[in-house]
Amino acid sequence: MNIGELWFTAPGQVAVRENALPPPSGNQVQVECWYSAISAGTEMLLFHGLVPQSMELDASLPTLSGKPAFPFKYGYAAVGRIAALGPEADPEFHGRLAFAFHPHQTHFNLSQDDVFLLPDWIPAEKAPFLPNVETAVTLMMDGAPLIGERVAVFGQGVVGLLTIALLARFPLARLWAYERLANRRQVSQSWGADRALEAPIGGENFDLVYELSGSPEAVNDALAVTGYDGRIVLGSWYGSKSAPIDLGGAFHRSRIRLIASQVSTLAPKHRGRWSKTRRFGTAARMLSELPVDRLVSHRIAFEDAASAFALLAEQPAKALQVFLVHPAAP
C-alpha cells in the first residue's frame, strides 16, 4: 500500500512524500495514524538544522536511529488504530488504539513490543502528550522537590506547563513561573503557579529551579535566582545554540548544582528500582488526570504539514501544541 511520510528536506523545509509500505511481518502491527504531535523544542531545532551533525536523532529509539542529515524523518508522538497484524502478532492487538514513538506518517509497521496499547481512560487525542508528560515526570525525579521548598520554572511551553502542573501537587512553599508570553503566564497560574512573571524582578531566592525555555541565555537568569546550595535542572536541549554563561560571579561560592535532565535515560540513582516501563506507566496515569486538551492550539491536516511548521517557525507566540491530523482520524 502507498502511504504518506513527512520528510525534513532542508533547513526550514518539510515535504509530504508518498512511499510504499509492505504488509506487517513477524510480530509487527500496522498502525493507521490518527494524530501526531509536533515538538516545539527538539523537533524545531532539527527543522532549522540547529543540531550537531555528529549526534544521532535518538539512539534510544529504534524508529529514530541515524544522523540528522537532510533528508530525514522525525517525530515521536504518533497515535492511531492498529489496522493489520503480522502472522506472529497477538490477535488481541487488532483494532486497538495505540501510541508509538514514531515519525510523522499516515501508516507504519512496528513490533507489537514497541507500541503502547491505550487504556480506556486515555482518549486518542490526549495520547500524543505522553512523551511530554514522561519528560515532566523525569524532571520531577531529577529535581527531587522537597516539602516546603521554593521552586521556579523558566519557560512555559508544553513541557514547562506540565512541569508546573506536577509541581503544584507537591507541598511547596512557593511555585513561580517565568515566561515572556502573557497568554502562557495566564495558563501557568491556572495550572498551579503562585506567580507568573515575564522575567526575574530581583531578590528572588529559590531552592530548586528548572530551565525549560529552550534559550541558553536563560541559564544566567536561573543562576541569578538560585540560592546557596540550590539546584538548577536543565531540561532544555539547546542543540547548536550557545550563549555566554556567567560562572565567575556568585555561582562558585554558592555551591549551586547544575543537573542535566534527559528523558531518554533514567538517572543512575533510580535504576535499581525504576525502569523506563515503570516511568512511562506513571506518565500515563498523570496524563489521565491533566486537562492537556486545553494545550492544543492548532489541529492541522497532515497534508498541510508545511504550514504547521511555518506557523511554529514564524509565529511561535500564536501556537502552543500543534497536532497533525491524519486522513484516517475520526
Short mmCIF file of N, CA, C and O in Angstrom, two decimals, residues 121-122 126 130 133-134 137 162 165-166 169 279-292:
data_model
loop_
_atom_site.label_atom_id
_atom_site.label_comp_id
_atom_site.label_asym_id
_atom_site.label_seq_id
_atom_site.Cartn_x
_atom_site.Cartn_y
_atom_site.Cartn_z
N TRP A 121 -9.09 4.80 29.63
CA TRP A 121 -9.14 6.10 30.28
C TRP A 121 -8.19 7.13 29.67
O TRP A 121 -8.06 8.24 30.19
N ILE A 122 -7.54 6.79 28.55
CA ILE A 122 -6.74 7.78 27.82
C ILE A 122 -7.32 7.92 26.42
O ILE A 122 -7.15 7.04 25.57
N LYS A 126 -5.63 12.71 23.64
CA LYS A 126 -4.73 13.03 24.76
C LYS A 126 -3.39 12.32 24.62
O LYS A 126 -2.36 12.81 25.08
N LEU A 130 1.83 11.96 25.73
CA LEU A 130 2.56 11.03 26.59
C LEU A 130 4.06 11.32 26.67
O LEU A 130 4.62 11.33 27.78
N VAL A 133 4.58 14.39 28.97
CA VAL A 133 4.29 14.09 30.37
C VAL A 133 5.39 13.23 30.96
O VAL A 133 5.81 13.42 32.11
N GLU A 134 5.91 12.28 30.16
CA GLU A 134 7.03 11.47 30.64
C GLU A 134 8.24 12.35 30.92
O GLU A 134 8.98 12.12 31.89
N VAL A 137 7.62 14.01 34.24
CA VAL A 137 7.85 13.05 35.32
C VAL A 137 9.35 12.90 35.57
O VAL A 137 9.82 12.87 36.72
N LEU A 162 3.36 21.48 31.88
CA LEU A 162 3.16 20.17 32.51
C LEU A 162 4.00 20.04 33.78
O LEU A 162 3.56 19.45 34.77
N ALA A 165 2.22 21.83 36.46
CA ALA A 165 1.06 21.06 36.92
C ALA A 165 1.47 19.96 37.89
O ALA A 165 0.77 19.71 38.89
N LEU A 166 2.59 19.29 37.63
CA LEU A 166 3.05 18.25 38.55
C LEU A 166 3.62 18.84 39.83
O LEU A 166 3.36 18.34 40.93
N ARG A 169 1.33 19.73 42.72
CA ARG A 169 0.85 18.66 43.59
C ARG A 169 1.72 18.47 44.83
O ARG A 169 1.33 17.77 45.75
N ARG A 279 8.32 4.15 34.54
CA ARG A 279 8.18 5.60 34.41
C ARG A 279 7.11 5.96 33.38
O ARG A 279 6.31 6.88 33.60
N PHE A 280 7.07 5.22 32.26
CA PHE A 280 6.06 5.51 31.24
C PHE A 280 4.66 5.25 31.78
O PHE A 280 3.72 6.01 31.50
N GLY A 281 4.50 4.18 32.57
CA GLY A 281 3.21 3.92 33.19
C GLY A 281 2.79 5.02 34.14
O GLY A 281 1.61 5.39 34.22
N THR A 282 3.76 5.58 34.87
CA THR A 282 3.47 6.71 35.76
C THR A 282 3.01 7.91 34.94
O THR A 282 2.05 8.60 35.31
N ALA A 283 3.69 8.16 33.82
CA ALA A 283 3.30 9.27 32.95
C ALA A 283 1.88 9.07 32.43
O ALA A 283 1.10 10.04 32.34
N ALA A 284 1.52 7.84 32.07
CA ALA A 284 0.17 7.58 31.58
C ALA A 284 -0.88 7.89 32.64
O ALA A 284 -1.93 8.46 32.35
N ARG A 285 -0.59 7.54 33.89
CA ARG A 285 -1.55 7.85 34.96
C ARG A 285 -1.66 9.35 35.18
O ARG A 285 -2.75 9.88 35.40
N MET A 286 -0.53 10.05 35.13
CA MET A 286 -0.56 11.50 35.28
C MET A 286 -1.33 12.15 34.12
O MET A 286 -2.12 13.07 34.31
N LEU A 287 -1.10 11.65 32.90
CA LEU A 287 -1.78 12.19 31.73
C LEU A 287 -3.29 12.11 31.89
O LEU A 287 -4.02 13.05 31.53
N SER A 288 -3.78 11.01 32.44
CA SER A 288 -5.23 10.83 32.57
C SER A 288 -5.86 11.87 33.49
O SER A 288 -7.06 12.14 33.39
N GLU A 289 -5.05 12.50 34.36
CA GLU A 289 -5.57 13.45 35.33
C GLU A 289 -5.38 14.90 34.92
O GLU A 289 -5.85 15.80 35.61
N LEU A 290 -4.67 15.13 33.81
CA LEU A 290 -4.34 16.51 33.41
C LEU A 290 -5.21 16.94 32.23
O LEU A 290 -5.40 16.16 31.28
N PRO A 291 -5.68 18.18 32.23
CA PRO A 291 -6.52 18.68 31.11
C PRO A 291 -5.69 19.12 29.92
O PRO A 291 -5.75 20.28 29.48
N VAL A 292 -4.89 18.21 29.37
CA VAL A 292 -3.93 18.58 28.33
C VAL A 292 -4.61 19.03 27.04
O VAL A 292 -3.99 19.71 26.22
#
